[in-house]
């Protein structure tokens, strides 16, 4: 599983971090900073949860 | 927001607006906002096109869909944040900052305030919020009754704010009363008077702070050296004032509407009592469900938006309550589910102006719920003393008398 993060439209809701803290970190402003573009199997649920709760639609999950 | 709004004007529809898109929506004065504000936007716009033109208040477009509001919020080049308010507030010489400032000038405000209100910093404020919420609730719990607005929801955010700007708690009552007058004053004169008094208060506060810098939000503005230039004295006063305006009434209203909902739904109170760990998710659900803010934008150019021709100077209203119930995003959006799994709501807006206080606002809700349910048994509306709400750009409650079994 991979994360596609559109930095341009992230606006710092930080909902990803709340739902998937091990997958999504935050920068100093509270904007999303994915910890790694590749998601290990045990964190897939967190990754999906974080992406689905982004109000901006800035996170896309690619299941490959 | 300190000056008068232009008085009521006759309905206006400009030539470029087709008759098929005209539909009256009174988001500030419709009587439904006095009793059922949370359902009012959906109810009052039922049957209107997804993008329609209301001829009231000088005329304005209204967006109903989640995607449209997000798209408009992301195009500040076409949809400017200046001026705020419908009708626009008149007689102001300076912009409200940062809310009326468009990117890229907006950035220096956000880079200054953003880090101080980002999640890790806000997490560290939890004990402070608790030390305010706990005593407020403990003070009324034994009585078995309280006007929740007076006793809790209007007091908590002011006290929290005074800590953020490092001002003594003793100033909280006068400030709270002035801010309530600013938003809910009985007459325009009372509201203007409150605005003028507050402006002077904040000017004095910033002046004192210049010689007394500390680790607070005002000092941050004074000492910041962002790209785009340091802030002038007036900039800091404006920004301080707006911080209060944005962070007090909003929290008061969402808290009040949440308690109003809970008072009408004992089974939802029970869910929280049975499992307090659902509180954070319940808080988000109430933020979504209430969606109290209707933001405004103004066209900087003629623009065709999703098939609708808009013209330079046209005003646009975005009732976020409707985005949060858009059936394409929230098929059961009219219902409250504390355990909602996908809750990508727009209660805090979207795009470059996303609410800077969103994390603090949510913390205040979570802690107040926790402290309340620890102390107060099942509660309901006082059948002899009706609640009262209001519409507007931030709809909410003026009073909310609640009753419960008093401790013996
Ligand atoms: C539940 C409570 C709150 C709600 C629903 C709320 C909602 C919003 C919304 C929707 C916006 C964007 C308006 C627009 O795009 O035109 C906004 C902006 C803002 N909010 Fe909040 N807010 C809340 C609490 C707070 C608090 C507690 C603070 C301060 C600590 C705050 C500070 C701000 C500021 C400074 C802005 C302007 C940001 C900018 O223009 O870039 N808000 N708020």
Coordinates of C-alpha atoms and ligand atoms in Angstrom, one line a residue:
Chain A
X1 CA 0.0 0.0 0.0
X2 CA 1.2 3.5 -0.9
X3 CA 0.1 7.0 0.1
X4 CA -0.2 9.8 -2.4
X5 CA -0.1 13.1 -0.6
X6 CA -1.2 16.4 -2.3
X7 CA 0.7 18.9 -0.2
X8 CA -0.7 21.8 -2.2
X9 CA -4.2 21.3 -0.8
X10 CA -3.4 20.2 2.7
X11 CA -4.6 22.9 5.0
X12 CA -3.7 21.6 8.4
X13 CA -6.9 20.0 9.7
X14 CA -4.6 17.2 11.1
X15 CA -7.4 14.7 11.0
X16 CA -5.0 12.2 9.4
X17 CA -2.7 12.4 12.4
X18 CA -5.6 12.0 14.8
X19 CA -6.8 8.8 13.0
X20 CA -3.5 7.4 12.0
X21 CA -0.7 8.8 14.2
X22 CA 1.8 6.1 13.2
X23 CA 1.3 6.7 9.5
X24 CA 0.9 10.5 9.4
X25 CA 3.2 12.9 11.2
X26 CA 2.8 16.7 11.3
X27 CA 5.1 19.6 10.5
X28 CA 5.6 22.5 12.8
X29 CA 2.4 24.2 11.4
X30 CA 0.4 21.1 12.0
X31 CA 0.3 20.1 8.3
X32 CA 0.5 16.5 7.2
X33 CA 3.9 14.9 6.8
X34 CA 3.5 11.2 5.9
X35 CA 6.1 9.2 7.8
X36 CA 6.7 7.1 4.7
X37 CA 5.1 6.8 1.3
X38 CA 5.0 3.0 1.7
X39 CA 2.6 1.6 4.4
X40 CA 3.6 -1.6 6.2
X41 CA 0.7 -4.2 6.4
X42 CA 0.1 -3.7 10.1
X43 CA -0.6 0.1 9.6
X44 CA -2.9 -0.2 6.6
X45 CA -6.1 0.4 8.6
X46 CA -4.6 3.6 10.1
X47 CA -3.6 4.8 6.7
X48 CA -7.1 4.3 5.3
X49 CA -8.8 5.8 8.3
X50 CA -6.5 8.9 8.1
X51 CA -7.0 9.4 4.4
X52 CA -10.8 9.0 4.5
X53 CA -11.1 11.6 7.3
X54 CA -9.1 14.3 5.4
X55 CA -11.6 17.2 4.7
X56 CA -9.5 18.4 1.8
X57 CA -9.2 15.0 0.0
X58 CA -5.4 15.5 0.1
X59 CA -4.6 11.8 0.7
X60 CA -5.1 9.0 -1.7
X61 CA -4.4 5.4 -0.9
X62 CA -3.1 3.1 -3.6
X63 CA -3.6 -0.6 -2.8
X64 CA -1.0 -2.4 -4.9
Chain B
X1 CA -17.3 43.6 12.9
X2 CA -17.3 46.7 15.1
X3 CA -19.4 48.9 12.8
X4 CA -23.0 48.8 11.8
X5 CA -24.2 46.5 9.1
X6 CA -26.0 48.3 6.3
X7 CA -29.8 48.4 7.1
X8 CA -32.3 46.2 5.3
X9 CA -32.3 46.8 1.6
X10 CA -35.1 45.9 -0.9
X11 CA -34.6 42.6 -2.7
X12 CA -32.2 42.9 -5.5
X13 CA -31.5 40.6 -8.5
X14 CA -28.9 41.8 -11.0
X15 CA -29.4 41.2 -14.7
X16 CA -26.9 38.3 -15.1
X17 CA -28.8 36.2 -12.6
X18 CA -31.4 33.9 -14.4
X19 CA -34.8 33.8 -12.7
X20 CA -34.6 30.0 -12.4
X21 CA -31.7 30.5 -9.8
X22 CA -33.4 33.0 -7.6
X23 CA -34.5 31.7 -4.2
X24 CA -34.8 33.7 -0.9
X25 CA -32.7 32.5 2.0
X26 CA -32.7 34.6 5.2
X27 CA -29.7 33.1 7.0
X28 CA -29.8 35.7 9.7
X29 CA -33.4 36.6 10.4
X30 CA -35.6 33.6 9.5
X31 CA -37.6 32.8 12.7
X32 CA -36.6 29.1 12.4
X33 CA -33.2 30.1 13.6
X34 CA -34.7 31.1 17.0
X35 CA -35.8 27.6 17.8
X36 CA -34.1 25.1 15.5
X37 CA -31.0 26.7 14.0
X38 CA -29.1 23.4 13.2
X39 CA -31.8 22.2 10.9
X40 CA -32.7 25.6 9.5
X41 CA -30.2 25.9 6.6
X42 CA -31.3 22.6 5.2
X43 CA -35.0 23.2 5.7
X44 CA -35.0 26.8 4.4
X45 CA -33.0 25.9 1.2
X46 CA -34.9 22.7 0.4
X47 CA -36.0 22.8 -3.3
X48 CA -33.4 25.5 -4.2
X49 CA -30.8 24.8 -6.9
X50 CA -27.4 23.6 -5.8
X51 CA -26.1 27.1 -6.6
X52 CA -28.8 29.8 -6.2
X53 CA -29.1 33.5 -5.7
X54 CA -30.8 35.0 -2.7
X55 CA -32.0 38.6 -3.4
X56 CA -32.0 39.5 0.4
X57 CA -29.3 41.5 2.2
X58 CA -28.2 43.2 -1.0
X59 CA -28.1 39.9 -2.9
X60 CA -25.7 36.9 -2.7
X61 CA -25.0 33.5 -4.2
X62 CA -25.5 30.5 -1.9
X63 CA -23.6 27.2 -2.4
X64 CA -25.2 24.0 -1.1
X65 CA -22.7 21.3 -2.1
X66 CA -19.6 20.2 -0.2
X67 CA -17.4 20.1 -3.3
X68 CA -18.4 23.5 -4.5
X69 CA -17.5 25.1 -1.1
X70 CA -14.2 23.4 -1.1
X71 CA -13.5 24.5 -4.7
X72 CA -14.4 28.1 -4.0
X73 CA -12.3 28.1 -0.8
X74 CA -9.3 27.0 -2.8
X75 CA -9.5 29.8 -5.4
X76 CA -8.7 33.0 -3.4
X77 CA -7.6 34.6 -6.7
X78 CA -11.2 34.5 -7.9
X79 CA -13.1 34.3 -4.6
X80 CA -11.6 36.9 -2.2
X81 CA -12.2 36.9 1.6
X82 CA -12.6 40.7 1.5
X83 CA -15.0 42.0 2.6
X84 CA -16.4 39.7 5.3
X85 CA -20.1 39.6 6.0
X86 CA -23.4 39.8 4.0
X87 CA -24.2 42.6 3.8
X88 CA -20.6 43.8 4.0
X89 CA -19.8 45.6 7.3
X90 CA -19.5 49.3 6.4
X91 CA -17.5 52.1 7.7
X92 CA -14.4 50.2 8.5
X93 CA -11.0 51.7 7.6
X94 CA -8.9 48.6 8.1
X95 CA -9.3 44.9 7.1
X96 CA -10.0 42.3 9.8
X97 CA -6.9 40.2 9.9
X98 CA -6.3 37.4 9.0
X99 CA -9.8 36.6 8.0
X100 CA -10.1 39.3 5.3
X101 CA -6.5 39.0 4.0
X102 CA -6.0 36.9 0.9
X103 CA -2.9 34.8 0.1
X104 CA 0.0 35.5 -0.3
X105 CA -0.2 38.3 2.3
X106 CA -2.2 35.9 4.5
X107 CA 0.9 33.6 5.0
X108 CA 2.7 35.8 7.5
X109 CA -0.3 35.6 9.8
X110 CA -0.6 31.9 9.5
X111 CA 3.1 31.2 9.9
X112 CA 3.1 33.3 13.1
X113 CA 0.0 31.9 14.7
X114 CA 0.0 28.4 13.2
X115 CA 2.8 26.8 15.2
X116 CA 1.4 28.1 18.5
X117 CA -2.0 26.5 17.8
X118 CA -0.8 23.3 16.2
X119 CA -1.9 19.9 17.7
X120 CA 1.2 19.3 19.9
X121 CA 1.0 22.8 21.5
X122 CA -2.7 22.5 22.0
X123 CA -2.4 19.1 23.6
X124 CA -0.2 20.8 26.3
X125 CA -3.1 23.1 27.1
X126 CA -5.4 20.3 28.2
X127 CA -4.8 20.8 31.9
X128 CA -5.5 24.5 31.7
X129 CA -8.8 23.9 29.9
X130 CA -9.7 21.3 32.6
X131 CA -8.8 23.7 35.4
X132 CA -11.3 26.1 33.9
X133 CA -14.1 23.8 32.9
X134 CA -14.1 21.7 36.1
X135 CA -14.8 24.5 38.5
X136 CA -17.4 26.2 36.2
X137 CA -19.4 22.9 36.1
X138 CA -18.8 22.1 39.8
X139 CA -20.3 25.4 40.7
X140 CA -23.6 24.7 39.1
X141 CA -23.9 20.9 39.4
X142 CA -25.4 21.0 43.0
X143 CA -28.2 23.4 41.9
X144 CA -29.9 21.0 39.6
X145 CA -30.4 23.8 37.1
X146 CA -28.5 26.4 35.0
X147 CA -28.6 28.5 31.9
X148 CA -25.8 26.6 30.2
X149 CA -24.8 29.6 28.2
X150 CA -24.5 31.9 31.2
X151 CA -22.9 29.3 33.5
X152 CA -20.5 27.4 31.2
X153 CA -20.3 27.9 27.5
X154 CA -19.8 31.7 27.4
X155 CA -17.4 31.6 30.3
X156 CA -15.0 28.8 29.3
X157 CA -13.6 30.3 26.0
X158 CA -13.0 33.7 27.5
X159 CA -11.1 32.3 30.4
X160 CA -9.1 30.0 28.1
X161 CA -8.3 33.0 25.9
X162 CA -7.0 35.2 28.7
X163 CA -4.5 32.5 29.4
X164 CA -3.4 32.4 25.8
X165 CA -2.7 36.1 25.9
X166 CA -1.5 36.0 29.5
X167 CA -4.1 38.3 31.0
X168 CA -5.4 38.0 34.6
X169 CA -8.7 36.0 35.1
X170 CA -10.2 39.0 36.9
X171 CA -10.8 40.7 33.5
X172 CA -12.9 37.8 32.2
X173 CA -16.3 38.9 33.3
X174 CA -16.2 42.4 31.7
X175 CA -14.7 41.0 28.6
X176 CA -17.3 38.2 28.4
X177 CA -20.1 40.7 28.8
X178 CA -18.7 43.0 26.1
X179 CA -18.3 40.1 23.7
X180 CA -21.9 38.8 24.3
X181 CA -23.1 42.4 23.6
X182 CA -21.0 42.5 20.4
X183 CA -22.8 39.5 19.0
X184 CA -26.2 39.4 20.7
X185 CA -26.6 43.0 21.8
X186 CA -30.3 44.1 21.7
X187 CA -29.7 47.1 19.5
X188 CA -27.2 48.1 16.8
X189 CA -26.1 50.9 19.1
X190 CA -25.3 48.4 21.9
X191 CA -23.3 46.3 19.5
X192 CA -21.4 49.3 18.1
X193 CA -20.7 50.5 21.7
X194 CA -19.3 47.1 22.6
X195 CA -17.1 47.0 19.5
X196 CA -15.6 50.4 20.2
X197 CA -15.0 49.6 23.8
X198 CA -13.3 46.3 22.9
X199 CA -11.1 48.0 20.2
X200 CA -9.9 50.3 22.9
X201 CA -9.3 47.5 25.3
X202 CA -7.2 45.5 22.8
X203 CA -5.3 48.6 21.7
X204 CA -4.3 49.2 25.4
X205 CA -3.5 45.6 25.9
X206 CA -1.1 45.5 22.9
X207 CA 0.5 48.7 24.0
X208 CA 1.2 47.3 27.5
X209 CA 2.4 44.1 26.0
X210 CA 5.1 45.9 23.9
X211 CA 7.0 46.6 27.1
X212 CA 6.2 43.3 28.7
X213 CA 6.9 40.6 26.2
X214 CA 6.2 37.0 27.1
X215 CA 5.4 33.6 25.7
X216 CA 1.8 34.5 24.6
X217 CA 0.0 34.9 21.3
X218 CA 0.2 38.7 21.3
X219 CA 3.9 38.7 22.0
X220 CA 4.3 36.3 19.1
X221 CA 2.7 38.8 16.7
X222 CA 4.8 41.7 18.1
X223 CA 8.1 39.9 17.8
X224 CA 7.5 37.9 14.6
X225 CA 9.8 38.5 11.6
X226 CA 8.0 36.5 8.9
X227 CA 8.7 36.6 5.3
X228 CA 6.5 39.4 4.1
X229 CA 7.5 41.7 6.9
X230 CA 7.0 42.3 10.6
X231 CA 3.6 43.4 11.9
X232 CA 2.8 47.0 12.6
X233 CA 1.2 48.1 15.9
X234 CA -2.2 48.3 14.1
X235 CA -1.7 44.9 12.6
X236 CA -1.2 43.4 16.0
X237 CA -4.3 45.1 17.4
X238 CA -6.4 43.9 14.5
X239 CA -5.1 40.4 14.8
X240 CA -5.6 40.3 18.6
X241 CA -9.1 41.5 18.2
X242 CA -9.9 39.0 15.5
X243 CA -8.5 36.2 17.6
X244 CA -11.0 36.9 20.3
X245 CA -13.9 37.4 17.9
X246 CA -13.1 34.1 16.1
X247 CA -12.5 32.1 19.2
X248 CA -15.1 33.0 21.7
X249 CA -18.6 33.1 20.2
X250 CA -17.9 30.1 18.0
X251 CA -16.9 27.8 20.9
X252 CA -19.8 29.2 23.0
X253 CA -22.3 28.4 20.2
X254 CA -21.1 24.9 19.4
X255 CA -21.0 23.9 23.1
X256 CA -24.5 25.3 23.6
X257 CA -25.9 23.5 20.6
X258 CA -24.3 20.3 21.6
X259 CA -25.8 20.5 25.1
X260 CA -29.2 21.4 23.6
X261 CA -29.0 18.3 21.4
X262 CA -28.0 16.1 24.3
X263 CA -30.8 17.6 26.5
X264 CA -33.3 16.5 23.8
X265 CA -31.8 13.1 23.4
X266 CA -31.3 11.2 26.7
X267 CA -30.3 8.1 24.8
X268 CA -27.3 10.0 23.4
X269 CA -26.3 11.1 26.9
X270 CA -26.4 7.5 28.0
X271 CA -24.0 6.5 25.2
X272 CA -21.4 8.9 26.6
X273 CA -22.1 7.8 30.2
X274 CA -21.7 4.1 29.2
X275 CA -18.4 4.8 27.4
X276 CA -16.7 8.2 27.8
X277 CA -14.0 7.1 25.4
X278 CA -16.4 8.0 22.6
X279 CA -16.2 11.7 23.6
X280 CA -13.6 12.9 21.0
X281 CA -15.5 11.2 18.2
X282 CA -18.8 12.6 19.6
X283 CA -17.2 16.1 19.6
X284 CA -16.3 15.8 15.9
X285 CA -19.7 14.6 15.1
X286 CA -21.3 17.6 16.9
X287 CA -18.9 20.0 15.0
X288 CA -20.1 18.4 11.8
X289 CA -23.8 18.3 12.6
X290 CA -24.0 21.9 13.9
X291 CA -21.7 23.4 11.2
X292 CA -22.5 26.9 12.6
X293 CA -20.4 29.0 10.3
X294 CA -21.5 30.5 7.0
X295 CA -18.4 32.1 5.4
X296 CA -18.4 34.7 2.7
X297 CA -16.4 35.3 -0.5
X298 CA -16.5 38.1 -3.1
X299 CA -15.8 37.7 -6.8
X300 CA -12.6 39.5 -8.0
X301 CA -13.5 38.9 -11.6
X302 CA -16.3 37.7 -13.9
X303 CA -16.2 33.9 -13.6
X304 CA -18.3 31.0 -14.7
X305 CA -18.5 28.6 -11.7
X306 CA -20.0 25.1 -12.5
X307 CA -22.2 26.5 -15.2
X308 CA -23.3 29.6 -13.3
X309 CA -22.2 33.0 -14.5
X310 CA -21.0 35.2 -11.7
X311 CA -19.8 38.8 -11.9
X312 CA -17.0 40.9 -10.3
X313 CA -18.3 42.0 -6.9
X314 CA -20.9 39.3 -6.5
X315 CA -21.1 38.0 -2.9
X316 CA -21.0 34.2 -2.1
X317 CA -22.3 32.6 1.1
X318 CA -21.1 29.1 2.1
X319 CA -23.3 27.6 4.8
X320 CA -20.9 24.9 6.1
X321 CA -23.8 23.2 7.8
X322 CA -25.1 22.3 4.3
X323 CA -21.6 20.9 3.2
X324 CA -21.7 18.8 6.3
X325 CA -25.1 17.3 5.2
X326 CA -24.4 17.0 1.5
X327 CA -26.0 13.6 0.7
X328 CA -23.1 12.8 -1.6
X329 CA -20.6 12.9 1.2
X330 CA -22.8 12.2 4.3
X331 CA -25.8 10.1 3.1
X332 CA -27.2 10.2 6.6
X333 CA -25.9 13.6 7.4
X334 CA -29.1 14.8 9.2
X335 CA -28.5 12.1 11.8
X336 CA -26.0 12.1 14.7
X337 CA -23.7 9.1 15.0
X338 CA -21.1 9.5 17.7
X339 CA -19.2 6.6 16.3
X340 CA -19.1 8.0 12.7
X341 CA -16.1 6.4 11.0
X342 CA -15.7 8.8 8.1
X343 CA -16.1 12.3 9.3
X344 CA -14.3 14.6 6.8
X345 CA -16.5 17.6 7.7
X346 CA -15.9 21.2 6.8
X347 CA -17.0 22.8 10.2
X348 CA -13.6 24.6 10.3
X349 CA -13.7 25.6 6.6
X350 CA -11.3 24.5 3.9
X351 CA -8.4 25.9 2.0
X352 CA -6.0 28.6 3.0
X353 CA -8.2 30.1 5.8
X354 CA -8.9 26.8 7.6
X355 CA -9.7 27.7 11.2
X356 CA -6.4 28.3 13.0
X357 CA -8.2 27.5 16.3
X358 CA -9.7 24.2 15.2
X359 CA -7.6 22.0 17.5
X360 CA -8.1 24.3 20.5
X361 CA -11.9 24.4 19.8
X362 CA -12.1 20.6 19.8
X363 CA -10.1 20.3 22.9
X364 CA -12.4 22.7 24.7
X365 CA -15.4 20.6 23.6
X366 CA -13.8 17.3 24.6
X367 CA -12.7 18.5 28.1
X368 CA -16.1 20.2 28.8
X369 CA -17.9 17.0 27.9
X370 CA -15.7 14.9 30.1
X371 CA -15.9 17.3 33.1
X372 CA -19.7 17.6 32.7
X373 CA -20.5 13.9 32.5
X374 CA -18.3 13.3 35.5
X375 CA -20.5 15.6 37.6
X376 CA -24.0 16.0 36.2
X377 CA -26.6 13.3 36.0
X378 CA -29.3 13.0 33.2
X379 CA -30.3 16.5 32.1
X380 CA -33.1 18.0 30.1
X381 CA -34.5 21.3 28.8
X382 CA -36.3 23.3 31.5
X383 CA -40.0 23.0 30.4
X384 CA -40.8 26.4 32.1
X385 CA -37.9 28.4 30.7
X386 CA -37.5 28.1 26.9
X387 CA -34.1 28.2 25.2
X388 CA -33.4 30.9 22.6
X389 CA -31.2 30.8 19.5
X390 CA -30.1 33.1 16.7
X391 CA -29.1 32.9 13.0
X392 CA -26.3 34.8 11.2
X393 CA -22.8 34.0 10.0
X394 CA -22.3 32.0 13.2
X395 CA -25.6 30.7 14.4
X396 CA -26.0 29.7 18.0
X397 CA -27.7 30.1 21.3
X398 CA -28.5 33.0 23.6
X399 CA -29.8 31.0 26.4
X400 CA -30.2 27.3 27.3
X401 CA -31.9 26.6 30.7
X402 CA -31.3 23.0 31.7
X403 CA -32.5 21.0 34.6
X404 CA -31.3 17.8 36.3
X405 CA -31.7 15.9 39.6
X406 CA -29.9 18.0 42.2
X407 CA -27.4 16.3 44.5
X408 CA -28.6 16.0 48.1
Ligands
LIG1 C1 -16.0 25.4 17.3 C2 -15.5 26.5 17.2 C3 -15.0 27.1 15.9 C4 -15.5 27.0 14.7 C5 -16.7 26.2 14.2 C6 -14.6 27.8 13.8 C7 -14.8 27.9 12.4 C8 -14.0 28.7 11.6 C9 -14.1 28.8 10.2 C10 -15.2 28.0 9.3 C11 -13.1 29.6 9.7 C12 -12.8 29.9 8.2 C13 -13.7 31.0 7.8 C14 -13.5 31.3 6.3 O1 -12.9 30.5 5.6 O2 -14.0 32.3 5.8 C15 -12.4 30.0 10.8 C16 -11.3 30.9 10.8 C17 -10.6 31.3 11.9 N1 -10.7 30.8 13.2 FE1 -12.1 29.5 13.9 N2 -13.6 28.4 14.6 C18 -13.8 28.0 15.9 C19 -13.0 28.3 16.9 C20 -11.8 29.1 16.9 C21 -10.9 29.3 18.0 C22 -11.0 28.7 19.4 C23 -10.0 30.2 17.5 C24 -8.8 30.8 18.2 C25 -8.0 30.1 19.0 C26 -10.3 30.4 16.1 C27 -9.5 31.3 15.3 C28 -9.7 31.4 14.0 C29 -8.9 32.3 13.1 C30 -7.8 33.2 13.6 C31 -9.5 32.2 11.8 C32 -9.0 33.0 10.6 C33 -8.0 32.2 9.9 C34 -7.6 32.8 8.5 O3 -8.2 33.7 8.1 O4 -6.6 32.3 8.0 N3 -11.4 29.7 15.8 N4 -12.9 29.5 12.0

